[in-house]
XYZ file of C-alpha atoms in Angstrom:
655
model
C -8.133 -75.010 -21.746
C -5.799 -72.154 -22.860
C -2.491 -72.792 -24.629
C 0.594 -73.579 -22.591
C 2.238 -70.246 -23.430
C -0.651 -68.264 -21.940
C -0.578 -70.335 -18.787
C 3.194 -69.871 -18.501
C 2.816 -66.099 -18.764
C 0.122 -66.216 -16.097
C 2.397 -68.112 -13.727
C 5.195 -65.616 -14.268
C 2.917 -62.779 -13.284
C 1.758 -64.626 -10.145
C 5.418 -65.216 -9.140
C 5.057 -67.833 -6.468
C 7.066 -70.924 -5.585
C 5.399 -74.290 -5.220
C 6.708 -77.671 -4.150
C 6.808 -80.229 -6.976
C 7.810 -83.877 -6.992
C 11.121 -84.701 -8.661
C 9.593 -87.024 -11.316
C 6.149 -85.854 -12.396
C 4.213 -88.412 -14.394
C 2.380 -85.681 -16.315
C 4.605 -82.789 -17.511
C 1.646 -80.754 -18.701
C -0.012 -80.929 -15.319
C 3.217 -79.931 -13.605
C 3.534 -76.914 -15.868
C 0.110 -75.810 -14.734
C 1.277 -75.997 -11.131
C -1.115 -78.723 -10.090
C 1.283 -81.536 -9.281
C 0.951 -85.184 -10.256
C -2.382 -86.419 -11.500
C -3.829 -88.836 -8.987
C -7.516 -88.138 -9.542
C -8.445 -91.312 -11.387
C -9.153 -93.125 -8.152
C -12.779 -92.890 -6.919
C -13.504 -91.436 -3.456
C -12.966 -94.028 -0.766
C -15.090 -94.661 2.276
C -12.928 -92.225 4.245
C -13.773 -89.324 1.921
C -16.873 -87.183 1.516
C -18.010 -85.398 -1.643
C -19.658 -81.990 -1.242
C -21.292 -79.835 -3.911
C -21.500 -76.114 -3.182
C -22.281 -73.537 -5.811
C -20.648 -74.612 -9.065
C -17.858 -76.504 -7.293
C -17.624 -80.148 -6.316
C -14.963 -81.048 -3.772
C -13.754 -84.139 -1.964
C -12.434 -83.879 1.575
C -11.542 -86.550 4.144
C -14.118 -87.581 6.688
C -11.464 -87.281 9.387
C -10.814 -83.769 10.647
C -7.473 -83.389 8.834
C -8.632 -80.565 6.516
C -10.964 -77.905 7.859
C -14.378 -77.455 6.233
C -17.468 -75.786 7.697
C -20.710 -76.004 5.670
C -22.330 -73.282 7.782
C -20.106 -70.664 6.112
C -21.713 -71.142 2.723
C -23.276 -67.703 3.200
C -19.781 -66.293 3.707
C -18.500 -67.860 0.497
C -21.561 -66.863 -1.544
C -21.304 -63.259 -0.392
C -17.571 -63.197 -1.172
C -18.181 -64.384 -4.731
C -20.811 -61.673 -5.200
C -18.543 -58.943 -3.805
C -15.496 -59.948 -5.886
C -17.677 -60.086 -9.015
C -18.824 -56.491 -8.559
C -15.279 -55.439 -7.691
C -14.061 -57.052 -10.912
C -16.784 -55.234 -12.832
C -15.506 -51.926 -11.432
C -11.807 -52.614 -11.919
C -12.056 -54.063 -15.422
C -14.613 -51.500 -16.557
C -11.960 -48.795 -16.428
C -9.901 -50.900 -18.872
C -12.761 -51.315 -21.308
C -13.496 -54.912 -20.347
C -16.986 -56.171 -19.656
C -17.665 -59.239 -17.539
C -20.371 -61.757 -18.240
C -21.914 -63.524 -15.276
C -23.891 -66.735 -15.873
C -27.601 -66.052 -15.509
C -27.465 -62.307 -16.158
C -29.643 -61.169 -19.047
C -27.790 -58.013 -20.095
C -24.315 -56.690 -19.441
C -23.896 -53.675 -17.193
C -23.845 -50.447 -19.174
C -22.192 -48.135 -16.638
C -19.263 -48.851 -14.359
C -18.463 -46.547 -11.443
C -14.929 -46.282 -10.085
C -14.977 -46.148 -6.284
C -11.326 -45.088 -6.018
C -10.748 -42.149 -3.698
C -7.569 -41.259 -5.571
C -9.554 -39.734 -8.436
C -11.855 -36.805 -7.899
C -13.995 -37.524 -10.945
C -15.959 -40.723 -11.243
C -15.298 -42.747 -14.341
C -18.305 -43.669 -16.460
C -17.710 -46.178 -19.226
C -20.307 -47.147 -21.780
C -20.352 -49.666 -24.556
C -18.213 -48.612 -27.464
C -17.182 -45.229 -26.005
C -13.394 -45.750 -26.153
C -13.352 -48.277 -28.981
C -12.195 -47.740 -32.520
C -14.726 -48.232 -35.332
C -15.185 -51.892 -36.059
C -13.731 -53.054 -32.715
C -15.771 -55.134 -30.325
C -15.664 -54.707 -26.534
C -13.596 -57.313 -24.758
C -15.726 -59.639 -22.659
C -14.445 -61.704 -19.726
C -16.362 -64.880 -19.011
C -16.282 -67.395 -16.201
C -13.634 -70.090 -16.341
C -11.305 -68.353 -18.806
C -8.058 -66.494 -18.170
C -8.312 -62.725 -18.553
C -4.862 -61.305 -19.352
C -5.697 -58.006 -17.635
C -7.854 -59.586 -14.949
C -7.556 -59.856 -11.190
C -4.868 -61.786 -9.351
C -6.460 -63.462 -6.339
C -4.797 -65.007 -3.290
C -6.535 -67.204 -0.748
C -4.025 -67.337 2.063
C -5.548 -70.241 4.001
C -7.346 -72.361 1.438
C -7.717 -75.723 3.304
C -9.715 -77.891 0.860
C -9.573 -75.214 -1.869
C -13.350 -74.845 -2.079
C -13.336 -71.059 -2.030
C -10.634 -70.734 -4.699
C -12.364 -73.266 -6.941
C -15.626 -71.371 -6.606
C -13.823 -68.162 -7.593
C -12.582 -69.849 -10.755
C -16.018 -71.274 -11.609
C -18.256 -68.349 -10.616
C -16.278 -65.079 -10.836
C -15.357 -63.781 -14.319
C -12.379 -61.580 -15.113
C -9.661 -63.471 -13.216
C -6.055 -63.809 -14.305
C -4.959 -66.318 -11.658
C -6.001 -67.698 -8.274
C -3.333 -68.839 -5.809
C -4.749 -71.304 -3.270
C -2.208 -71.412 -0.469
C -2.029 -73.494 2.695
C 0.750 -74.518 5.059
C -0.523 -78.100 5.393
C 0.882 -80.649 2.948
C -2.273 -82.752 3.359
C -4.433 -79.753 2.437
C -2.342 -78.910 -0.632
C -2.518 -82.518 -1.833
C -6.292 -82.396 -1.425
C -6.452 -79.087 -3.305
C -4.639 -80.594 -6.282
C -7.192 -83.382 -6.362
C -10.131 -80.960 -6.191
C -8.640 -78.624 -8.806
C -8.339 -81.464 -11.307
C -11.794 -82.718 -10.366
C -13.353 -79.356 -11.302
C -11.188 -78.716 -14.355
C -9.785 -75.352 -13.214
C -6.071 -76.186 -13.277
C -5.463 -73.351 -15.752
C -6.732 -70.782 -13.209
C -6.103 -72.184 -9.728
C -2.549 -72.951 -8.624
C -2.218 -74.771 -5.276
C 0.743 -73.608 -3.226
C 2.239 -74.815 0.054
C 3.812 -72.030 2.100
C 3.307 -69.923 5.170
C 0.718 -67.309 4.240
C 2.687 -64.512 5.873
C 5.922 -65.345 4.047
C 4.074 -65.653 0.736
C 2.510 -62.203 1.136
C 5.796 -60.654 2.285
C 7.390 -61.963 -0.920
C 4.817 -60.023 -2.964
C 5.382 -56.531 -1.566
C 6.636 -55.112 -4.867
C 4.055 -53.070 -6.714
C 4.262 -55.264 -9.808
C 3.820 -58.485 -7.823
C 0.938 -57.543 -5.531
C -2.424 -59.291 -5.551
C -5.611 -57.500 -6.547
C -7.717 -59.532 -4.109
C -6.543 -61.195 -0.881
C -8.938 -63.413 1.055
C -8.093 -64.378 4.645
C -10.396 -66.807 6.441
C -8.308 -68.359 9.233
C -9.396 -70.533 12.117
C -9.727 -67.933 14.891
C -8.012 -64.565 14.717
C -6.474 -63.147 11.509
C -4.208 -60.803 13.512
C -0.919 -62.576 12.572
C -1.647 -62.100 8.849
C -2.878 -58.494 8.716
C 0.529 -56.816 8.600
C 1.582 -58.817 5.549
C -1.827 -58.516 3.893
C -1.954 -54.694 3.859
C 1.438 -54.707 2.082
C 0.706 -57.423 -0.471
C -2.589 -56.006 -1.795
C -2.406 -53.764 -4.852
C -3.315 -50.088 -5.034
C -7.067 -49.923 -4.613
C -7.146 -53.693 -4.170
C -9.702 -55.652 -2.198
C -8.893 -57.217 1.181
C -11.417 -59.716 2.595
C -10.942 -60.730 6.245
C -12.943 -63.101 8.469
C -12.668 -63.188 12.275
C -14.180 -66.122 14.173
C -12.757 -65.254 17.615
C -15.943 -63.476 18.631
C -15.446 -64.232 22.331
C -12.381 -61.988 22.259
C -13.943 -59.269 20.098
C -17.176 -59.246 22.132
C -15.440 -58.248 25.381
C -14.943 -61.542 27.218
C -11.178 -61.016 27.235
C -10.274 -57.353 26.859
C -6.541 -57.815 27.347
C -6.420 -60.485 24.627
C -8.341 -58.217 22.270
C -5.859 -55.425 22.932
C -2.868 -57.673 22.268
C -4.310 -58.892 18.941
C -6.155 -55.873 17.566
C -4.774 -52.904 19.517
C -8.140 -52.023 21.072
C -10.039 -52.803 24.257
C -13.419 -54.455 23.725
C -16.315 -53.768 26.105
C -19.112 -56.058 27.205
C -22.006 -54.275 25.583
C -25.235 -55.116 23.798
C -23.634 -53.507 20.733
C -20.672 -55.883 20.908
C -21.161 -57.247 17.376
C -20.905 -53.873 15.680
C -18.111 -52.931 18.075
C -16.255 -56.042 16.893
C -16.549 -54.876 13.283
C -15.213 -51.450 14.138
C -12.313 -52.891 16.137
C -11.263 -55.023 13.149
C -11.455 -52.002 10.829
C -9.375 -49.983 13.293
C -6.770 -52.732 13.405
C -6.586 -52.905 9.597
C -6.223 -49.133 9.243
C -3.626 -48.999 12.028
C -1.437 -51.605 10.337
C -1.859 -49.965 6.926
C -0.847 -46.554 8.314
C 2.606 -47.943 9.145
C 3.257 -48.167 5.379
C 1.587 -44.871 4.377
C -1.584 -46.710 3.386
C -5.188 -46.497 4.553
C -8.365 -48.546 4.185
C -11.783 -47.682 2.776
C -14.562 -50.061 3.953
C -16.900 -51.409 1.293
C -18.978 -53.879 3.306
C -18.828 -55.087 6.922
C -20.951 -58.039 8.007
C -21.644 -59.556 11.418
C -23.271 -62.929 10.833
C -23.630 -66.164 12.759
C -20.447 -66.687 14.830
C -18.026 -64.439 12.890
C -17.487 -60.999 11.379
C -16.491 -60.386 7.772
C -15.070 -57.132 6.366
C -14.342 -56.079 2.771
C -12.019 -53.062 2.463
C -9.989 -51.393 -0.262
C -6.413 -50.350 0.444
C -4.923 -47.132 -0.934
C -1.641 -45.247 -0.548
C -1.465 -41.568 0.390
C 0.486 -39.721 3.040
C -2.041 -36.884 3.343
C -4.919 -39.303 3.842
C -2.955 -41.251 6.431
C -2.547 -38.097 8.546
C -6.340 -37.861 8.791
C -6.672 -41.441 10.093
C -6.609 -40.259 13.719
C -9.874 -38.395 13.158
C -11.482 -41.657 11.982
C -10.816 -43.453 15.296
C -12.684 -42.910 18.551
C -12.724 -44.018 22.172
C -15.946 -45.395 23.663
C -17.266 -44.298 27.052
C -19.946 -46.630 28.418
C -21.922 -45.910 31.581
C -21.659 -48.809 34.010
C -25.182 -48.258 35.308
C -27.467 -47.431 32.402
C -25.266 -48.519 29.479
C -25.296 -45.129 27.733
C -22.636 -44.788 25.042
C -20.540 -41.830 23.959
C -17.796 -41.703 21.326
C -14.852 -39.331 21.558
C -12.722 -38.912 18.441
C -8.982 -39.213 18.847
C -8.409 -36.306 16.505
C -10.229 -33.556 14.692
C -9.754 -33.349 10.945
C -8.750 -30.006 9.474
C -6.702 -28.738 12.438
C -2.951 -28.927 12.755
C -0.234 -27.609 15.005
C -0.757 -23.907 15.876
C 1.547 -21.606 13.944
C 2.138 -24.051 11.092
C 0.530 -24.526 7.723
C -2.274 -27.126 7.814
C -1.294 -30.322 6.054
C -3.115 -31.358 2.919
C -6.021 -33.576 3.814
C -6.183 -32.294 7.403
C -4.049 -32.842 10.450
C -5.061 -34.276 13.806
C -5.560 -32.386 17.063
C -5.918 -34.442 20.234
C -8.865 -33.274 22.392
C -8.297 -32.639 26.077
C -11.857 -33.022 27.355
C -13.002 -36.364 28.720
C -16.798 -36.633 28.477
C -19.157 -38.645 30.648
C -21.909 -40.569 28.875
C -24.440 -40.164 31.673
C -24.929 -37.353 34.206
C -27.489 -39.212 36.343
C -25.251 -41.820 37.916
C -22.206 -40.891 40.024
C -20.048 -43.658 38.556
C -17.013 -43.644 36.313
C -17.647 -44.876 32.767
C -15.879 -47.806 31.214
C -13.351 -46.903 28.544
C -13.021 -48.976 25.379
C -11.462 -48.718 21.971
C -10.044 -47.148 19.934
C -12.358 -48.264 17.156
C -13.391 -47.163 13.671
C -15.902 -44.285 13.947
C -16.540 -43.656 10.234
C -19.168 -45.493 8.124
C -18.477 -49.208 7.837
C -20.276 -49.632 4.483
C -20.128 -48.017 1.056
C -23.821 -47.786 0.256
C -23.240 -47.355 -3.488
C -21.225 -50.563 -3.625
C -23.718 -52.402 -1.401
C -26.502 -51.329 -3.732
C -24.616 -52.749 -6.717
C -24.148 -56.121 -5.010
C -27.780 -56.153 -3.883
C -29.035 -55.405 -7.385
C -26.834 -58.098 -8.921
C -28.030 -60.749 -6.461
C -31.684 -59.692 -6.729
C -31.727 -59.871 -10.531
C -29.974 -63.268 -10.572
C -31.154 -65.134 -7.440
C -30.439 -68.590 -8.897
C -26.740 -67.899 -8.793
C -26.339 -68.605 -5.054
C -28.008 -71.005 -2.669
C -28.178 -68.311 0.031
C -29.426 -65.517 -2.258
C -32.486 -64.969 -0.096
C -30.414 -64.328 2.982
C -27.930 -62.122 1.093
C -30.809 -59.967 -0.129
C -32.206 -59.636 3.382
C -28.915 -58.742 5.061
C -27.884 -56.244 2.392
C -31.347 -54.658 2.468
C -31.033 -54.022 6.202
C -27.554 -52.581 5.637
C -28.899 -50.084 3.112
C -31.417 -48.946 5.750
C -28.830 -48.445 8.520
C -27.835 -44.937 9.580
C -24.296 -44.639 8.189
C -23.148 -41.839 10.511
C -24.364 -43.340 13.821
C -21.916 -45.819 15.385
C -23.184 -48.537 17.756
C -26.747 -49.022 18.943
C -29.057 -49.824 21.877
C -31.410 -52.780 22.236
C -35.012 -52.986 23.395
C -34.309 -55.448 26.199
C -31.389 -53.337 27.432
C -33.506 -50.188 27.769
C -36.431 -51.931 29.482
C -34.367 -54.120 31.815
C -32.421 -51.118 33.094
C -35.560 -49.565 34.586
C -37.328 -52.947 35.172
C -40.372 -52.133 33.038
C -42.257 -53.904 30.282
C -40.625 -53.885 26.865
C -42.249 -51.691 24.204
C -42.629 -53.013 20.706
C -40.076 -52.114 18.089
C -42.562 -50.020 16.135
C -43.641 -48.104 19.251
C -40.106 -47.098 20.178
C -39.189 -46.232 16.587
C -42.360 -44.151 16.254
C -41.610 -42.266 19.483
C -38.123 -41.383 18.236
C -39.482 -40.269 14.856
C -42.194 -38.130 16.510
C -39.463 -36.473 18.586
C -37.577 -35.468 15.431
C -34.741 -38.008 15.562
C -33.567 -40.506 12.981
C -33.759 -44.213 13.718
C -32.928 -47.452 11.954
C -32.261 -51.118 12.525
C -28.910 -52.896 12.482
C -28.029 -56.108 10.674
C -25.861 -57.112 13.662
C -28.771 -57.484 16.124
C -32.454 -58.211 15.670
C -33.634 -55.929 18.513
C -31.181 -53.095 17.798
C -32.200 -49.439 17.793
C -29.694 -47.228 15.984
C -30.529 -43.561 16.486
C -28.912 -40.135 16.617
C -30.925 -39.220 19.721
C -28.810 -38.459 22.812
C -29.087 -40.703 25.837
C -31.078 -38.043 27.736
C -33.817 -38.020 25.085
C -33.813 -41.813 24.913
C -34.337 -42.132 28.667
C -37.083 -39.472 28.543
C -38.944 -41.684 26.080
C -38.482 -44.683 28.371
C -39.740 -42.648 31.359
C -42.879 -41.804 29.401
C -43.314 -45.472 28.532
C -42.907 -46.473 32.183
C -45.823 -44.241 33.134
C -48.132 -46.454 31.056
C -46.955 -49.521 33.016
C -45.697 -48.143 36.350
C -42.876 -49.856 38.195
C -43.207 -50.415 41.948
C -40.733 -47.871 43.299
C -40.632 -49.435 46.756
C -38.893 -52.470 45.315
C -36.072 -50.395 43.825
C -32.924 -49.581 45.706
C -32.151 -45.892 46.022
C -28.692 -46.473 44.582
C -29.887 -48.487 41.586
C -29.817 -47.007 38.066
C -33.570 -47.609 37.711
C -34.391 -45.526 40.807
C -32.164 -42.625 39.731
C -33.485 -42.608 36.171
C -37.167 -42.786 37.172
C -36.774 -40.156 39.890
C -36.311 -37.501 37.177
C -39.346 -36.164 35.359
C -39.144 -36.385 31.561
C -38.677 -33.128 29.693
C -39.742 -34.718 26.416
C -43.295 -35.969 26.100
C -43.149 -39.078 23.946
C -45.797 -40.010 21.400
C -46.077 -43.764 20.829
C -48.594 -43.600 17.993
C -47.467 -45.939 15.233
C -46.146 -44.154 12.159
C -46.071 -45.617 8.676
C -42.385 -44.886 8.189
C -41.544 -46.619 11.471
C -41.742 -50.018 9.792
C -38.679 -50.461 7.532
C -39.062 -51.658 3.977
C -37.136 -54.900 4.522
C -39.486 -55.777 7.379
C -42.580 -55.014 5.329
C -41.394 -57.234 2.477
C -40.736 -60.111 4.861
C -37.115 -60.641 3.843
C -34.957 -63.139 5.677
C -32.880 -60.610 7.560
C -31.850 -62.573 10.646
C -31.477 -66.274 9.987
C -31.910 -68.831 12.757
C -29.378 -71.580 13.436
C -29.124 -73.431 10.117
C -28.393 -76.902 11.499
C -27.732 -78.975 14.602
C -24.388 -78.530 16.367
C -24.179 -75.172 14.630
C -21.127 -73.016 15.135
C -17.356 -73.172 14.729
C -16.048 -76.624 13.909
C -13.041 -78.262 15.609
C -9.634 -77.187 14.388
C -8.167 -79.419 11.684
C -5.398 -81.690 13.007
C -3.339 -84.409 11.294
C -4.663 -87.873 12.072
C -7.698 -86.474 13.852
C -11.039 -88.219 14.207
C -14.017 -87.334 12.084
C -15.731 -84.064 12.925
C -18.984 -85.900 13.638
C -17.218 -88.097 16.205
C -15.742 -85.041 17.911
C -19.152 -83.368 18.116
C -20.751 -86.556 19.437
C -18.107 -86.827 22.151
C -18.719 -83.206 23.105
C -22.433 -83.917 23.429
C -21.862 -86.966 25.629
C -19.425 -85.155 27.928
C -21.579 -82.059 28.254
C -22.568 -81.369 31.894
C -20.925 -84.594 33.025
C -19.734 -82.979 36.283
C -23.169 -81.802 37.279
C -25.083 -84.002 39.750
C -28.527 -85.149 38.627
C -31.406 -83.303 40.266
C -32.992 -84.958 43.308
C -35.933 -84.190 45.567
C -35.959 -84.019 49.376
C -36.892 -87.662 49.849
C -34.061 -88.858 47.655
C -31.591 -86.603 49.441
C -32.766 -87.794 52.900
C -32.444 -91.427 51.849
C -28.968 -90.802 50.473
C -27.786 -89.081 53.663
C -29.117 -91.954 55.792
C -26.567 -94.220 54.153
C -23.734 -92.337 55.925
C -23.020 -92.960 59.649
C -23.050 -90.005 62.011
C -19.555 -89.323 63.338
C -20.845 -87.173 66.189
C -23.072 -90.067 67.383
C -20.011 -92.327 67.308
C -18.155 -89.788 69.464
C -21.185 -89.300 71.729
C -21.699 -85.618 70.935
C -24.700 -85.756 68.579
C -27.779 -84.149 70.183
C -30.166 -84.513 67.223
C -31.443 -87.943 68.194
C -33.892 -89.413 65.701
C -34.039 -86.065 63.942
C -30.469 -86.448 62.739
C -30.208 -86.724 58.979
C -27.441 -89.345 59.281
C -27.598 -92.914 60.490
C -27.075 -93.728 64.200
C -26.819 -97.468 63.603
C -24.040 -99.306 61.758
C -25.119 -100.145 58.230
C -23.790 -103.131 56.306
C -21.143 -102.040 53.810
C -20.985 -98.498 55.194
C -17.553 -97.087 55.866
C -16.980 -95.160 59.026
C -14.659 -92.798 57.215
C -17.151 -92.080 54.459
C -18.340 -88.508 54.616
C -20.750 -86.904 52.151
C -19.356 -84.016 50.186
C -22.390 -81.809 50.870
C -22.455 -82.308 54.674
C -22.252 -78.945 56.448
C -22.308 -80.440 59.958
C -19.391 -82.865 59.827
C -16.197 -81.157 58.742
C -13.282 -83.514 58.105
C -11.131 -84.050 61.168
C -7.661 -85.502 61.451
C -5.612 -86.367 64.498
C -2.133 -84.860 64.796
C -0.524 -88.321 64.596
C -2.442 -89.286 61.472
C -0.496 -88.135 58.408
C -3.363 -89.029 56.085
C -3.814 -91.821 53.580
C -1.842 -90.009 50.838
C 1.126 -88.864 52.891
C 4.541 -89.494 51.488
C 7.279 -87.947 49.391
C 6.169 -86.248 46.189
C 2.512 -86.023 47.226
C 0.852 -82.648 47.864
């Protein structure tokens, strides 16, 4: 471990306040910010030990501290992204990083900063005096000029500990959580992994902690936010606490809101209206990017996306934050409204502003102004219906392909570094094949179900679009996605040509249905469905794991951590037992007839039943049968009540 003076200087740079007991038994441990040493005790029966990556953590079996093993892919990808970001940031300072398992150090480092027009290339020994050796940052050691990392909601501290054990070039890692139980557990895990010199547990509200680090000299180089649900309450503080050109990593697990199930809730949290669309997963990514840029613009800052992932039950974005008034003025041209046809699902994006135009009669601002368009387009001219309006959302590219290529190369050359390296390679490979300038996408089942025809294969549809002169690609957000620059008219012409090979019975279609109106028009474009070689993407030919199936049973978001809660397995078991408990078991006609015969017929008792033996209810008194018993599914015997009968539950305070 480093000397005490170096650790003290590191803590001064981090500038955070942590709760400490009044009488620490170990002064050295307290100086490191880890609290009293209570790690000699072995894990009890109420604790579980988990090994992930290079970290080994202990967390309680009860659901007091949140932990989800399904998000191992999320944590592996974050470690890979921060490593490449550290390589870029430290390369400009003449510092190389050494990753365990890599054969050779990187020779060239590219600066992705938009503040500099020229890209910085740094090679070994270029800026060094004769006889000097390049400074090398290794894993597990403090780098005096390294990155300052903040994990705002650390829970068990697994992610922060993995940063310290797997990412080189770090100066300090602040693992923060508002729960005292979580912070106590983090101290135990930090000592267990021997990273007390790098990781400092801290108990505070994440928003207040980030607001206290708004000064330029106190900002964090990397901020990681992975809350339970929506990160909306933390975004305003995060865009202020990240350094110039720093990295902001945000996870959103409230996919029901972002996917359009609750548009008003999405608007209140992210400032955009989500639509129910087959492209909802990419729309969720673009809504989150819009929300980040909107909050950053309030402080003359803007975001530059590096990587945006939609995986499993969440979305994950990695953006860099810069400051620049001229660039902020052009942010309106990066946002767009979405018009979606209610009938056929055609999509059209309308930018909020147009870059390069300003107020007439004035000098255009540097970086371009924003002119608001007056025209309101319609995505489809076939159907006389009003389109749905959604957004605003981010309309620019959601990935930096150069940065994605660097991460992909690093993971491919060192696959033993992560347990999910195979999936990371597959997802990033699909991302490199996506069309960067085409927002949103269509799906095969959406196109075929609209006109009620058979579904063409993916290669057939891609080949038809390529033969017609359009570009086409897949999307990592959906397995059956078709991302293309073809207009909706050309896309429906291709589907009309496909329908002619498997005709739809027109007499079964309503004249007002979208299928009837679309098929009633003859196609102007004659589609060619001959399979082309370039129709099959490279990631598909290599058989990469691009779209992973559910990794385990009871897969998905785990229950929220609560003090004194039961074990997560007990909660999931109770959910399974109570599932569909209100649904009646299925029964056949004989069982239903026998069940109805157990109820007496009230009309027979009153002398008004004319069904005779054909009546489904009993005309003879049955032992144990109540005369007032009435089946809930009886359509012939509505409940009756005399005016003098107040009912069995009448009385004060009873509805």
